[in-house]
Structure formats: C-alpha cells, structure tokens
Coordinates of C-alpha atoms and ligand atoms in Angstrom, one line a residue:
M1 CA 38.5 -3.4 4.1
T2 CA 36.8 -0.6 2.3
G3 CA 37.2 -2.0 -1.2
E4 CA 34.2 -1.9 -3.5
I5 CA 31.9 -4.9 -2.3
A6 CA 32.0 -7.6 -4.9
Q7 CA 30.8 -11.2 -3.8
V8 CA 27.7 -11.1 -1.4
G9 CA 25.8 -13.9 0.4
V10 CA 22.3 -14.0 0.7
I11 CA 20.7 -16.5 3.6
G12 CA 17.1 -17.8 3.0
L13 CA 15.9 -18.0 -0.2
G14 CA 12.0 -17.4 0.2
T15 CA 10.6 -14.4 -2.3
M16 CA 12.5 -11.3 -0.6
G17 CA 15.8 -13.9 -0.7
A18 CA 15.6 -15.0 -4.3
G19 CA 14.3 -11.1 -5.2
I20 CA 17.3 -10.0 -3.7
V21 CA 19.6 -12.4 -5.1
E22 CA 18.7 -11.4 -8.2
V23 CA 19.0 -7.6 -7.4
F24 CA 22.4 -8.3 -6.7
A25 CA 23.6 -10.4 -9.9
R26 CA 21.8 -8.0 -11.7
A27 CA 24.0 -5.2 -11.0
G28 CA 27.2 -7.7 -11.7
L29 CA 27.9 -8.9 -8.1
R30 CA 28.8 -12.4 -7.2
V31 CA 26.2 -14.5 -5.1
V32 CA 26.4 -17.1 -2.8
G33 CA 22.6 -18.1 -1.9
V34 CA 22.4 -20.2 0.7
D35 CA 19.6 -22.0 2.7
G36 CA 18.6 -24.5 4.9
S37 CA 19.2 -27.8 2.6
Q38 CA 20.2 -28.1 -0.9
E39 CA 17.0 -28.5 -2.1
L40 CA 15.8 -25.3 -1.0
A41 CA 18.7 -23.8 -2.1
D42 CA 17.5 -25.2 -5.5
R43 CA 14.0 -24.1 -4.7
G44 CA 16.0 -20.2 -5.0
R45 CA 17.5 -20.9 -8.0
G46 CA 14.1 -22.1 -9.4
F47 CA 12.6 -18.4 -8.2
L48 CA 15.5 -16.5 -10.2
E49 CA 15.7 -18.8 -13.2
S50 CA 11.9 -18.1 -13.6
S51 CA 12.0 -14.4 -12.6
T52 CA 14.6 -13.3 -15.0
G53 CA 12.8 -16.2 -17.4
R54 CA 9.7 -13.8 -17.4
A55 CA 11.7 -10.6 -18.2
V56 CA 13.0 -12.2 -21.4
S57 CA 9.7 -13.3 -22.3
R58 CA 8.8 -9.7 -21.9
G59 CA 11.7 -8.7 -24.2
R60 CA 13.1 -6.8 -21.5
L61 CA 16.5 -9.1 -20.6
A62 CA 18.4 -11.0 -23.7
E63 CA 18.7 -14.6 -23.1
S64 CA 22.6 -13.9 -22.8
A65 CA 22.2 -11.5 -20.1
Q66 CA 19.8 -13.9 -18.1
Q67 CA 22.7 -16.7 -18.7
E68 CA 25.3 -13.9 -17.0
I69 CA 23.1 -13.5 -13.9
L70 CA 22.4 -17.1 -13.2
D71 CA 26.0 -17.9 -14.2
R72 CA 27.3 -15.6 -11.3
V73 CA 25.1 -17.0 -8.7
T74 CA 26.1 -20.3 -6.6
W75 CA 23.4 -22.4 -4.9
T76 CA 24.5 -24.1 -1.5
A77 CA 23.4 -25.5 1.6
E78 CA 27.2 -24.8 3.0
Y79 CA 27.6 -21.8 5.1
D80 CA 31.6 -22.3 4.4
A81 CA 30.9 -21.2 0.9
L82 CA 30.4 -17.6 2.0
A83 CA 34.0 -17.1 3.6
D84 CA 35.0 -15.0 0.7
C85 CA 32.0 -12.9 0.9
D86 CA 32.1 -9.1 1.5
L87 CA 28.6 -8.6 2.8
V88 CA 26.3 -11.2 3.9
I89 CA 22.5 -11.0 4.1
E90 CA 20.0 -12.7 5.8
A91 CA 16.3 -13.1 4.8
V92 CA 15.1 -15.8 7.1
P93 CA 11.6 -16.0 8.7
E94 CA 11.0 -12.8 11.4
R95 CA 12.1 -14.7 14.2
L96 CA 14.6 -13.2 16.9
D97 CA 16.0 -17.1 17.6
I98 CA 16.6 -17.9 14.3
K99 CA 18.3 -14.6 13.2
T100 CA 20.6 -14.1 15.6
A101 CA 21.9 -18.3 15.6
I102 CA 22.7 -17.6 12.0
L103 CA 24.4 -14.3 12.1
T104 CA 26.6 -15.4 15.1
K105 CA 27.4 -18.7 12.9
L106 CA 28.3 -16.7 10.3
D107 CA 30.9 -14.8 12.7
G108 CA 32.7 -17.8 12.9
V109 CA 32.7 -18.4 9.1
V110 CA 33.1 -15.1 7.7
R111 CA 36.4 -12.8 7.6
P112 CA 36.5 -10.0 10.4
D113 CA 35.9 -6.9 8.0
T114 CA 32.8 -8.5 6.4
V115 CA 29.2 -6.6 6.7
L116 CA 26.4 -8.8 8.4
A117 CA 22.7 -7.2 7.1
S118 CA 19.7 -8.3 7.8
N119 CA 16.4 -7.6 5.7
T120 CA 14.1 -7.8 9.1
S121 CA 11.1 -5.9 8.4
S122 CA 10.4 -5.8 12.5
L123 CA 12.5 -7.0 14.6
S124 CA 15.0 -4.9 16.9
L125 CA 17.8 -4.7 15.1
T126 CA 19.5 -3.4 18.1
E127 CA 19.3 -6.9 19.5
I128 CA 20.3 -8.6 16.5
A129 CA 23.6 -6.8 16.0
A130 CA 24.4 -6.9 19.7
A131 CA 24.0 -10.3 19.6
T132 CA 27.1 -11.1 17.6
A133 CA 30.7 -10.2 18.1
R134 CA 30.6 -7.4 15.5
P135 CA 27.7 -5.3 16.2
E136 CA 29.4 -2.3 14.4
R137 CA 29.6 -3.9 11.2
V138 CA 25.9 -4.8 11.5
V139 CA 23.3 -2.8 9.3
G140 CA 19.8 -3.3 8.4
M141 CA 19.5 -3.5 4.5
H142 CA 15.1 -3.7 4.2
F143 CA 13.8 -4.9 0.5
F144 CA 10.3 -4.7 -0.9
N145 CA 8.2 -6.9 -1.9
P146 CA 8.5 -7.4 -4.6
A147 CA 12.8 -6.9 -4.7
P148 CA 13.5 -6.9 -8.0
V149 CA 11.2 -4.0 -8.8
L150 CA 10.8 -1.4 -5.9
K151 CA 13.5 0.4 -5.4
L152 CA 13.5 1.4 -1.4
V153 CA 16.2 0.1 0.3
E154 CA 15.7 1.3 4.0
V155 CA 19.7 1.4 5.3
I156 CA 19.1 0.9 9.2
T157 CA 21.4 1.8 11.6
T158 CA 22.0 1.2 15.3
V159 CA 24.0 3.1 18.5
L160 CA 26.5 0.5 17.8
S161 CA 27.1 1.4 14.2
D162 CA 30.3 2.2 12.8
D163 CA 29.4 5.0 10.3
A164 CA 32.1 4.0 7.7
V165 CA 30.3 0.9 7.2
V166 CA 26.6 2.5 7.1
E167 CA 28.3 4.5 4.2
R168 CA 29.5 1.2 2.6
V169 CA 26.1 -0.3 2.7
R170 CA 24.2 2.9 1.1
D171 CA 26.7 3.3 -1.6
L172 CA 26.4 -0.3 -2.5
A173 CA 22.5 -0.1 -2.5
E174 CA 23.0 2.9 -5.1
R175 CA 25.1 0.6 -7.2
L176 CA 22.5 -1.9 -7.3
G177 CA 20.3 0.9 -8.4
K178 CA 18.2 1.5 -5.5
K179 CA 17.5 4.1 -3.5
P180 CA 18.3 4.3 -0.4
V181 CA 17.0 5.7 2.6
V182 CA 19.1 6.1 6.1
V183 CA 17.3 5.9 9.3
R184 CA 18.1 4.5 12.7
D185 CA 16.4 1.2 14.4
R186 CA 12.6 2.0 15.4
A187 CA 9.7 -0.2 15.0
G188 CA 8.7 -0.4 10.9
F189 CA 10.9 2.2 10.1
V190 CA 9.5 4.4 7.7
A191 CA 7.8 2.9 5.4
N192 CA 6.0 -0.4 7.5
A193 CA 5.5 2.3 10.5
L194 CA 3.4 4.2 7.9
L195 CA 2.3 1.6 5.5
I196 CA 1.2 -1.4 7.7
T197 CA -0.8 0.5 10.3
Y198 CA -2.7 1.6 6.9
L199 CA -3.2 -1.5 5.8
A200 CA -5.0 -2.4 9.4
R201 CA -7.1 0.7 9.0
A202 CA -8.6 -0.8 5.7
I203 CA -8.7 -4.6 7.6
R204 CA -11.0 -2.9 10.1
T205 CA -13.4 -0.9 7.6
Y206 CA -13.8 -4.1 5.9
E207 CA -14.7 -5.8 8.9
T208 CA -17.3 -3.3 9.4
G209 CA -19.2 -5.3 6.2
H210 CA -20.1 -1.8 5.1
V211 CA -17.5 -1.9 2.2
S212 CA -17.0 -4.7 0.2
R213 CA -13.1 -5.8 -0.1
E214 CA -13.2 -4.9 -4.3
D215 CA -14.5 -1.5 -3.3
L216 CA -11.9 -1.1 -0.4
D217 CA -9.6 -2.2 -2.8
D218 CA -11.2 0.0 -5.8
A219 CA -11.1 3.4 -3.3
G220 CA -7.0 2.9 -3.1
R221 CA -6.3 1.8 -6.2
V222 CA -8.6 3.9 -8.4
G223 CA -9.5 6.4 -6.1
V224 CA -5.9 7.4 -4.6
G225 CA -3.9 6.2 -7.3
F226 CA -2.3 3.4 -5.1
P227 CA -1.0 0.5 -7.3
M228 CA -2.7 -1.7 -5.4
G229 CA -5.9 -2.1 -3.2
P230 CA -4.8 -2.5 0.7
L231 CA -6.5 -6.1 0.9
T232 CA -4.9 -7.0 -2.4
L233 CA -1.2 -5.9 -1.0
S234 CA -1.9 -7.2 2.2
D235 CA -2.3 -10.6 0.5
L236 CA 0.8 -9.9 -1.6
I237 CA 2.8 -9.1 1.6
G238 CA 1.4 -12.3 3.8
L239 CA -0.8 -11.6 6.1
D240 CA 1.1 -13.3 9.1
V241 CA 4.1 -10.8 8.2
V242 CA 1.3 -8.2 8.2
K243 CA 0.3 -9.2 11.2
E244 CA 3.5 -9.7 12.8
V245 CA 4.9 -6.0 12.1
C246 CA 0.9 -4.6 13.7
D247 CA 2.2 -7.0 16.8
V248 CA 6.2 -5.2 16.6
L249 CA 4.4 -1.4 15.9
Y250 CA 1.4 -1.6 18.5
A251 CA 4.1 -2.9 21.0
A252 CA 6.2 -0.1 20.7
T253 CA 3.6 2.5 20.3
H254 CA 0.7 1.0 21.8
D255 CA -1.6 3.4 19.3
P256 CA -4.3 1.3 18.6
S257 CA -4.4 1.9 15.3
A258 CA -1.9 0.0 14.9
A259 CA -3.0 -2.9 17.0
P260 CA -3.5 -6.0 14.4
P261 CA -7.4 -6.6 13.4
A262 CA -9.5 -9.1 15.2
L263 CA -10.2 -10.6 11.2
L264 CA -6.6 -10.2 10.2
Q265 CA -5.3 -12.8 13.6
Q266 CA -8.3 -15.3 12.9
L267 CA -7.0 -15.4 8.8
V268 CA -3.2 -16.4 10.4
A269 CA -4.7 -18.4 12.7
A270 CA -6.9 -20.0 10.0
G271 CA -3.2 -20.4 8.0
R272 CA -5.5 -18.1 5.4
L273 CA -1.7 -15.9 4.5
G274 CA -2.7 -14.7 1.1
R275 CA -1.3 -15.2 -1.9
K276 CA 1.6 -17.7 -1.1
T277 CA -0.9 -20.3 0.5
G278 CA -3.9 -19.8 -2.3
S279 CA -6.0 -17.7 0.0
G280 CA -6.4 -14.9 2.2
F281 CA -8.7 -12.0 1.6
Y282 CA -9.2 -13.4 -1.5
D283 CA -8.7 -16.8 -3.3
Y284 CA -6.4 -17.4 -5.7
E285 CA -6.0 -20.0 -8.4
K286 CA -2.8 -21.5 -6.8
A287 CA -1.0 -20.7 -3.8
G288 CA 1.8 -18.4 -4.8
S289 CA -0.3 -16.9 -7.9
G290 CA -1.7 -13.4 -8.3
T291 CA -4.6 -14.5 -10.1
V292 CA -8.1 -14.1 -8.3
T293 CA -10.1 -16.4 -8.3
P294 CA -13.2 -14.9 -9.6
A295 CA -16.4 -14.4 -7.2
A296 CA -19.8 -15.5 -8.2
A297 CA -21.3 -13.0 -11.2
P298 CA -22.3 -9.8 -10.4
D299 CA -26.0 -9.4 -11.1
D300 CA -26.9 -8.0 -14.4
V301 CA -28.4 -4.5 -13.8
K302 CA -29.3 -2.3 -16.3
P303 CA -28.0 1.3 -16.3
A304 CA -30.9 4.0 -16.0
A305 CA -32.8 4.7 -19.2
Q306 CA -33.0 8.2 -18.5
V307 CA -30.9 10.5 -16.3
V308 CA -31.1 14.2 -15.5
V309 CA -28.2 15.7 -14.2
V310 CA -29.0 19.4 -12.3
G311 CA -26.6 21.8 -11.8
E312 CA -25.0 24.8 -13.4
S313 CA -21.4 24.3 -12.9
A314 CA -18.6 22.6 -14.6
A315 CA -19.1 19.3 -12.8
A316 CA -22.2 19.4 -13.4
S317 CA -21.9 19.6 -17.3
D318 CA -18.6 17.3 -17.4
L319 CA -20.6 14.3 -15.2
A320 CA -23.8 14.4 -18.1
G321 CA -20.7 14.5 -20.7
Q322 CA -19.3 11.3 -19.4
I323 CA -22.5 9.7 -18.2
G324 CA -24.3 10.8 -22.1
G325 CA -20.6 9.7 -23.6
G326 CA -21.0 6.1 -22.1
G327 CA -23.8 5.8 -24.0
A328 CA -25.7 3.4 -21.9
S329 CA -28.6 6.5 -20.7
S330 CA -29.8 8.8 -22.4
V331 CA -28.8 12.4 -20.3
E332 CA -30.9 15.4 -19.8
W333 CA -28.5 18.1 -18.4
V334 CA -30.6 21.2 -17.0
S335 CA -28.8 24.2 -15.3
T336 CA -31.8 24.3 -12.3
A337 CA -34.9 21.8 -11.4
G338 CA -36.9 24.6 -12.3
A339 CA -36.0 24.2 -16.4
R340 CA -38.2 21.4 -16.0
D341 CA -41.7 20.2 -15.0
S342 CA -41.4 17.4 -13.5
L343 CA -39.0 14.5 -13.0
A344 CA -41.6 11.8 -13.3
G345 CA -40.4 9.1 -15.6
V346 CA -36.7 9.7 -14.6
D347 CA -34.6 6.8 -13.2
V348 CA -31.8 8.6 -12.1
V349 CA -31.1 12.4 -11.2
I350 CA -27.9 13.6 -9.8
L351 CA -27.8 17.1 -8.5
A352 CA -24.5 18.9 -8.6
S353 CA -25.0 21.9 -7.8
D354 CA -24.8 23.9 -4.2
T355 CA -28.5 23.8 -2.7
S356 CA -30.9 24.0 0.3
P357 CA -32.5 21.1 1.7
D358 CA -35.9 23.3 0.7
W359 CA -34.9 22.8 -2.9
V360 CA -33.9 18.8 -2.7
A361 CA -37.2 18.8 -1.1
E362 CA -39.0 20.3 -3.7
L363 CA -36.6 18.0 -6.2
L364 CA -38.1 15.0 -4.4
A365 CA -41.7 15.9 -4.6
T366 CA -41.7 15.7 -8.3
M367 CA -39.8 12.2 -8.3
D368 CA -41.0 9.1 -9.2
S369 CA -41.1 6.2 -6.2
G370 CA -38.5 3.9 -7.0
A371 CA -36.0 6.2 -8.3
T372 CA -32.4 7.6 -7.2
L373 CA -31.6 11.0 -6.2
A374 CA -27.7 11.1 -6.2
V375 CA -27.0 14.4 -4.4
A376 CA -22.8 15.7 -5.7
S377 CA -23.0 18.7 -4.8
P378 CA -20.3 19.8 -2.7
G379 CA -22.4 21.0 0.5
G380 CA -25.0 18.1 -0.3
A381 CA -23.8 15.5 1.4
A382 CA -24.8 16.4 5.5
A383 CA -27.9 17.2 4.0
T384 CA -28.7 14.1 2.3
P385 CA -31.6 12.2 3.9
A386 CA -31.9 8.6 3.6
A387 CA -35.5 8.4 1.2
S388 CA -38.1 10.7 1.0
G389 CA -41.2 9.2 -0.7
G390 CA -39.9 6.2 -2.3
V391 CA -36.8 8.0 -3.4
T392 CA -33.8 6.6 -2.4
V393 CA -31.1 9.8 -1.8
V394 CA -27.6 8.9 -1.3
A395 CA -24.2 11.3 -1.8
L396 CA -22.0 11.0 -4.9
R397 CA -18.6 12.0 -4.9
V398 CA -16.6 11.9 -7.7
H399 CA -12.6 12.0 -8.1
P400 CA -10.3 13.4 -10.4
A401 CA -8.9 10.1 -12.6
T402 CA -6.1 8.8 -11.8
K403 CA -3.6 5.9 -13.4
G404 CA -6.5 3.3 -12.0
G405 CA -9.4 5.2 -13.7
R406 CA -12.0 7.8 -12.6
L407 CA -13.7 6.5 -9.0
A408 CA -17.6 7.5 -7.8
E409 CA -18.4 6.6 -4.5
V410 CA -21.9 6.5 -3.8
L411 CA -22.9 6.8 0.1
R412 CA -26.1 5.7 1.6
S413 CA -27.3 6.0 5.3
T414 CA -27.6 3.1 7.5
G415 CA -30.7 1.4 6.2
A416 CA -31.0 3.0 2.8
P417 CA -31.7 0.6 0.2
Q418 CA -29.2 -0.6 -2.4
V419 CA -28.6 1.7 -5.5
A420 CA -28.0 -1.1 -8.0
T421 CA -29.3 1.0 -11.1
L422 CA -27.2 4.3 -10.3
R423 CA -24.3 1.9 -10.1
A424 CA -25.0 0.6 -13.4
T425 CA -25.4 3.8 -14.7
L426 CA -22.0 4.9 -13.6
S427 CA -20.5 2.1 -14.6
A428 CA -21.5 2.1 -18.0
A429 CA -20.1 5.5 -18.0
G430 CA -16.9 4.3 -17.5
F431 CA -17.0 5.2 -13.8
V432 CA -15.3 2.8 -11.1
V433 CA -18.0 2.8 -8.6
V434 CA -17.4 2.1 -4.5
G435 CA -20.0 1.9 -2.1
G436 CA -20.0 3.0 1.2
R437 CA -21.4 4.8 4.0
L438 CA -22.2 8.2 4.0
R439 CA -20.0 9.3 7.0
A440 CA -17.4 11.7 7.5
G441 CA -14.4 10.7 4.2
G442 CA -16.5 8.4 2.7
V443 CA -14.7 5.8 1.8
V444 CA -11.3 7.2 -0.1
D445 CA -10.9 9.8 2.1
A446 CA -11.1 8.0 5.3
L447 CA -8.9 6.1 3.8
L448 CA -6.2 8.2 2.8
Y449 CA -6.3 11.1 5.3
P450 CA -5.0 9.2 8.3
H451 CA -2.5 7.4 6.3
L452 CA -1.3 11.1 5.5
N453 CA -1.7 12.5 9.3
D454 CA 0.6 9.4 10.0
A455 CA 3.3 11.0 7.6
V456 CA 2.9 14.1 9.3
R457 CA 3.4 12.6 12.8
M458 CA 6.4 10.8 11.8
L459 CA 7.7 14.0 9.9
D460 CA 7.1 16.3 13.4
S461 CA 8.8 13.6 15.4
G462 CA 11.8 13.6 13.8
Y463 CA 13.1 10.5 13.1
A464 CA 13.1 11.2 9.0
T465 CA 13.0 14.0 6.8
A466 CA 10.1 15.1 4.4
A467 CA 12.1 14.0 1.3
D468 CA 12.9 10.2 3.0
I469 CA 9.1 9.9 3.6
D470 CA 8.2 10.7 0.5
T471 CA 11.0 8.5 -1.2
A472 CA 10.5 5.8 0.8
M473 CA 6.6 5.5 0.2
T474 CA 7.4 6.2 -3.1
A475 CA 10.1 3.6 -4.2
G476 CA 9.0 1.6 -1.6
C477 CA 5.2 1.2 -2.1
G478 CA 5.3 2.2 -5.6
Y479 CA 3.1 5.1 -4.8
P480 CA 2.5 7.9 -7.5
E481 CA 3.8 10.7 -5.3
G482 CA 5.1 10.9 -1.5
P483 CA 2.2 11.3 1.4
L484 CA 3.6 14.7 2.1
A485 CA 3.8 15.9 -1.4
M486 CA 0.2 14.3 -1.8
I487 CA -0.9 17.1 1.3
D488 CA 0.9 19.9 -0.5
R489 CA -1.2 18.8 -3.7
I490 CA -4.8 18.4 -2.0
G491 CA -4.0 21.2 0.6
P492 CA -3.3 20.6 4.3
A493 CA -6.5 22.7 5.1
Q494 CA -8.8 20.2 3.1
V495 CA -7.0 17.5 4.9
A496 CA -6.9 19.0 8.5
A497 CA -10.8 19.4 7.9
V498 CA -11.9 16.0 7.0
L499 CA -9.8 14.4 9.9
T500 CA -11.7 17.1 12.1
T501 CA -14.9 15.6 11.1
M502 CA -14.0 12.1 11.4
R503 CA -12.8 12.7 14.6
D504 CA -16.0 14.4 15.8
E505 CA -18.0 11.9 14.1
T506 CA -15.7 8.9 16.1
G507 CA -14.3 10.4 18.6
E508 CA -11.3 8.7 17.9
V509 CA -8.9 10.7 18.8
G510 CA -6.1 9.4 16.4
L511 CA -7.6 11.2 13.7
T512 CA -7.0 14.6 15.1
P513 CA -4.9 16.4 12.9
S514 CA -1.0 16.1 13.7
P515 CA 0.1 19.9 15.3
L516 CA 2.4 19.9 12.3
L517 CA -0.4 19.7 10.3
R518 CA -2.5 22.3 12.1
E519 CA 0.5 24.7 11.8
A520 CA 0.8 23.8 7.9
T521 CA -2.6 25.1 7.3
A522 CA -2.7 28.0 9.4
A523 CA 0.7 29.3 8.2
G524 CA -0.2 28.4 4.5
Q525 CA 2.9 26.6 4.4
S526 CA 3.9 23.5 2.2
L527 CA 5.3 20.5 4.5
H528 CA 8.3 20.6 2.0
G529 CA 9.5 23.8 3.0
Ligands
CAA601 N1 9.6 -10.2 -9.3 C1 10.2 -9.6 -10.5 N2 9.7 -8.6 -11.2 C2 8.3 -8.6 -11.4 C3 7.3 -9.2 -10.0 C4 8.1 -9.8 -9.5 N3 7.6 -11.0 -8.0 N4 6.2 -9.1 -9.6 C5 6.2 -7.8 -11.2 N5 7.3 -8.0 -11.5 C6 7.7 -6.9 -12.9 C7 7.1 -7.2 -14.2 O1 7.7 -8.5 -14.9 C8 7.0 -5.9 -14.9 O2 8.0 -5.6 -15.3 P1 8.5 -5.5 -16.6 O3 7.5 -3.6 -16.8 O4 9.8 -5.0 -16.7 O5 7.8 -5.9 -18.0 C9 7.1 -5.0 -13.6 O6 7.2 -5.8 -12.3 C10 5.4 -4.7 -13.6 O7 4.5 -5.7 -13.5 P2 3.2 -6.1 -13.8 O8 2.8 -5.5 -15.1 O9 2.9 -7.6 -13.9 O10 2.4 -5.7 -12.6 P3 2.0 -4.4 -12.1 O11 2.0 -2.7 -13.1 O12 0.7 -4.1 -11.7 O13 3.0 -4.3 -10.8 C11 3.7 -4.8 -8.7 C12 3.0 -5.1 -10.0 C13 5.1 -4.1 -9.0 C14 3.4 -5.3 -7.7 C15 3.1 -3.3 -8.3 O14 1.4 -3.6 -8.1 C16 3.1 -2.6 -7.0 O15 4.2 -1.5 -6.6 N6 2.3 -3.0 -6.3 C17 3.0 -2.6 -4.3 C18 3.6 -3.4 -3.7 C19 4.0 -2.8 -2.5 O16 3.5 -1.6 -2.0 N7 5.1 -3.1 -2.0 C20 5.4 -3.2 -0.4 C21 4.7 -4.3 0.1 S1 5.5 -4.0 1.9 C22 7.3 -4.7 2.1 O17 7.7 -5.8 1.1 C23 8.2 -4.3 3.3 C24 7.7 -5.6 4.4 O18 8.2 -5.6 5.2 C25 6.4 -6.3 5.0

C-alpha cells in the first residue's frame, strides 16, 4: 500500500508515547494508543487530556478542537486493535529485547504493508529491523521531548530500508508539521550524539565543584541563549536516558568526552532520575513537576556603594552605563586611571581597557585592602593576579544579550576569595552573574566551543549536512541558531583559538580544533559554504 497514512498506532504511553499520540491526533490522524494494561492506557489518556487542557486554558486551542483531538484516539491494552493501522510506532523503554519482542509480535497482527517505526534514541535500529519479518519496512522516527512542541523528527534508515517507505515516513513527518531530517543508523544519530556529549561535558564541569549548578545552567541559558541550561535539561530528559545514550555513544566511539560522568552514574544508581522522580541535579516540588524547590536563600550581600569603571572603549562606557542604570551603586567612569588621584574608598574597580601588567600594579597600589579589581579588558585575563595588597583581582567577561538576559562571568584564580560585592553589584545592574575559574574559555565558551567542535567533526565525517545538523539542533533542542551557524557568526578563527588554548591548558586532545574548523579558519570560509 502506498496511500496516505491515515491511522497510526503508538505503543508505550509514557511521556514520549503520549506526546507522540498528541502530535498525530492534532494532525488529524486516527490513533490507537496501546500500553501493557488498560490502567496504563488510561494514564496515557490522562496525559493527553492534561496537555491539551493546558493549551485550552492558555487560549491556544478551542475546547471543541480539544474534543476532536481526544475523539480521534482509542486507548487499549489489546494489540489486535492495531490491525488496521498504516503505521505503528513503539515508544517503550530502551531495551532491545522489549522492542524486538513488540515489533515481532506486531508482525503477526498488522497488514504486511504496515510500516513499523521505533522511537529509539540509543539502540541500533538495524538490529531492531533485522529482528522483524519486514526489515525493509522498519524505520526510526525519533521525536524530541516535549514531542508536541519540538519540531524535529529524525527519520532513521538502515541498510535494509526500502527507499519508498522512508519517503512515506518523511512525508508523514511533514504532514505532522515537523521538520524531518533523514539520516543513517548510527549511535546517537545527529541530535543526541551532539547534545548528550555536551551534557556529559557540562556534568563533568559541575563535578569539579568550581561552578554551581545554577551558574552552569545560566551559562547555557543566558550566556549562549539555549532554552535551558544543561543540568535542567538533563533532569528534563531523564538522567537514566542521558546515561544510556552516553553508554551507547562511548561504546561506539570510545570518545572519553561521551563517557557517562561518575556523578551521573551515581544519581542514576540512587534512583534520582530528574523531574520524573522528583529529584536529579535539582529537587522538584513533586515527581513530574518542573518547579524546582528553592535552595537555601542567598546571602543578602549589598552592591558596592562606589564603583569606578576605567577605560576609553565603548565597552567601558556601556558597562558604566548599565551599572549606573541599575541605581544601586554610584558609578564614575574615567578614561584612564591617571584621571583619578587615588582609588581609595572605592569598593569595586572595573578595568575595561587593554593594558599592561605594570599599569594594573599602579592601579592596585592606590586601592583599599578588601576592594575588588575586575579586569574586563580583552587581553587582561591571562595577566590577572589572584590578589595584591589585600585587593582581590578577578577577570570579568560580559557577554552580548540573549533571549535569557545579559551574562557577566566572574572568573577567579584557585584560592582567590569570593567576590560577593562585585557579584551583587553586577546583579543589581541587571546582569545574570556566573562565577567560575580563571581558565581558558571561562564557563560559557568552555561549555559551548567543544560542542561546536563536535558539530564540525560530524559534518567532516560526512554523516550529515550542515543544514541537517543545524536543523536538528534548532528544531530538536530549541537552539536559537544551529551550531554551525553559531561558528559562522562567532568566527571559526575565534572558536579554534579558544579551543587550542583550552587544549594546551588541559592536555585534552579532544579539544583540538577539527581539521575542517582549521580549514575554514585558514580559508576564511563559512561552514555552510
Ligand atoms: N507538552 C506539551 N506542550 C508543552 C510542554 C509539554 N510537556 N512543555 C511546554 N509546552 C508548551 C507550552 O504549553 C507552551 O506553549 P504555548 O507557547 O503555545 O503556550 C510552550 O511549550 C512553551 O512552554 P513554556 O512557556 O512553559 O516554557 P518554555 O518557553 O521555557 O519552553 C521548552 C519549554 C519547550 C521545554 C523549552 O525550554 C525547550 O525547548 N527546551 C529544550 C528541550 C530539549 O532540548 N529537548 C530535547 C531533549 S533530547 C530528546 O528528547 C531526545 C532523546 O532521545 C533524549
């Protein structure tokens, strides 16, 4: 049969399965939802009722339309109800034995021309297909959580796939209003191979204890502009799922950056799986909720009474303007330190001009013990001493505003005291402040650039096109722009330079800029070119 797919079955009605039912039913298809018992099937109906109910209460869906969606779905524990389906997709737990048992059972229930699909995120689709009596009609349809919101569907093919079947599934994904990306079977496909490696790196950074979970998440959400920080996202996906995908990626590639971090393994062993169990990296008000139980109230530190911003650049005047605009501190903006006899009595001095270490020493000599000097000059961070004469010296990096706000990174040398007054001053001025170590890449670039490098490596491997990689990450993970577009905007040379410094500092060979990134740098070419 080659006609339009009109009736579909979904097996497994957990978060993903119920979301997939919603996607089909909203697109006007008749759906049979199946789970292991009528009770589980009814739970699936409950998910659909509450998800569409939320859309009604937000004024996004008419009540009559909600009723039509609900009426399109039947909920059952009987496989025979799937007999007339044109396509059946399974979204059961990630166990090869369970998935193959279900698909081989379906062989005896559905028509010979019915397409069987798997929502697997980590198992070999080839092994799943080969276990059935119709391997040419088995494809991957990988949806992203929350399935009703995120537009990506990875359509996974195997060496056994029939091209016409793949085309039908791609057309179906388009009819669902999704953005299909068709790729071959490979560990993690496009999105998970990139995303889960990024999450594993973020978790390893958190393990060092030098960045708080909130700061790390703000680095991703505000600094980069991702919809969520990496730890919040890991909790949303489920830490067991993150670990499973890490295991599969590591087994396939032996890339140490994909190996499941120890903390992730421990949280999974302890049953702290994220939102679904009520705790993961964060604690939630109840299982299934996205509302975080607040940690202890932060110390009530006052912003600096007096701030001096030194520098001639536009960046210096911008900083002074934003801090003064916050109103909590009195700010003086001077073009050179010599414009002021002394910095005595000033709590926070921000140096926002390129300068020599000698000049910094002169500034420091006039500052009070207990004050903070924040070096925001582009070349200043490397020369920043930890402290001098009781003045704490830190590096400050201010990032361009994103949808999440404007981020300021405060980077301290190991052992340097906390700089609560500086943080409070920047917060009062409207910055989201993140603290980290004075290391190459700080927090934001160290989180983002290895991820961008991985995307270039994938492009270089020939597995996916630049357009597919960028679509996967924007449509599947809500990125504001794809990783390759990000590199083109930031500049390949800048990304390669920071990666090289990070590699030199840590000795981690995986941070070596990929050959294609080096080529793009040398040739001044865009990665989409
Ligand atoms: N079901 C249905 N709709 C939902 C939803 C859900 N679970 N969660 C949110 N929404 C809807 C809301 O109703 C809202 O719709 P309207 O705009 O029409 O009112 C919209 O999504 C935005 O939601 P919110 O305003 O509540 O919150 P937000 O703007 O912060 O968006 C988010 C929430 C969509 C989850 C967004 O933060 C996001 O895209 N995060 C990234 C998620 C991601 O990366 N997912 C991929 C994970 S990897 C994966 O799934 C594959 C795998 O195999 C592991």
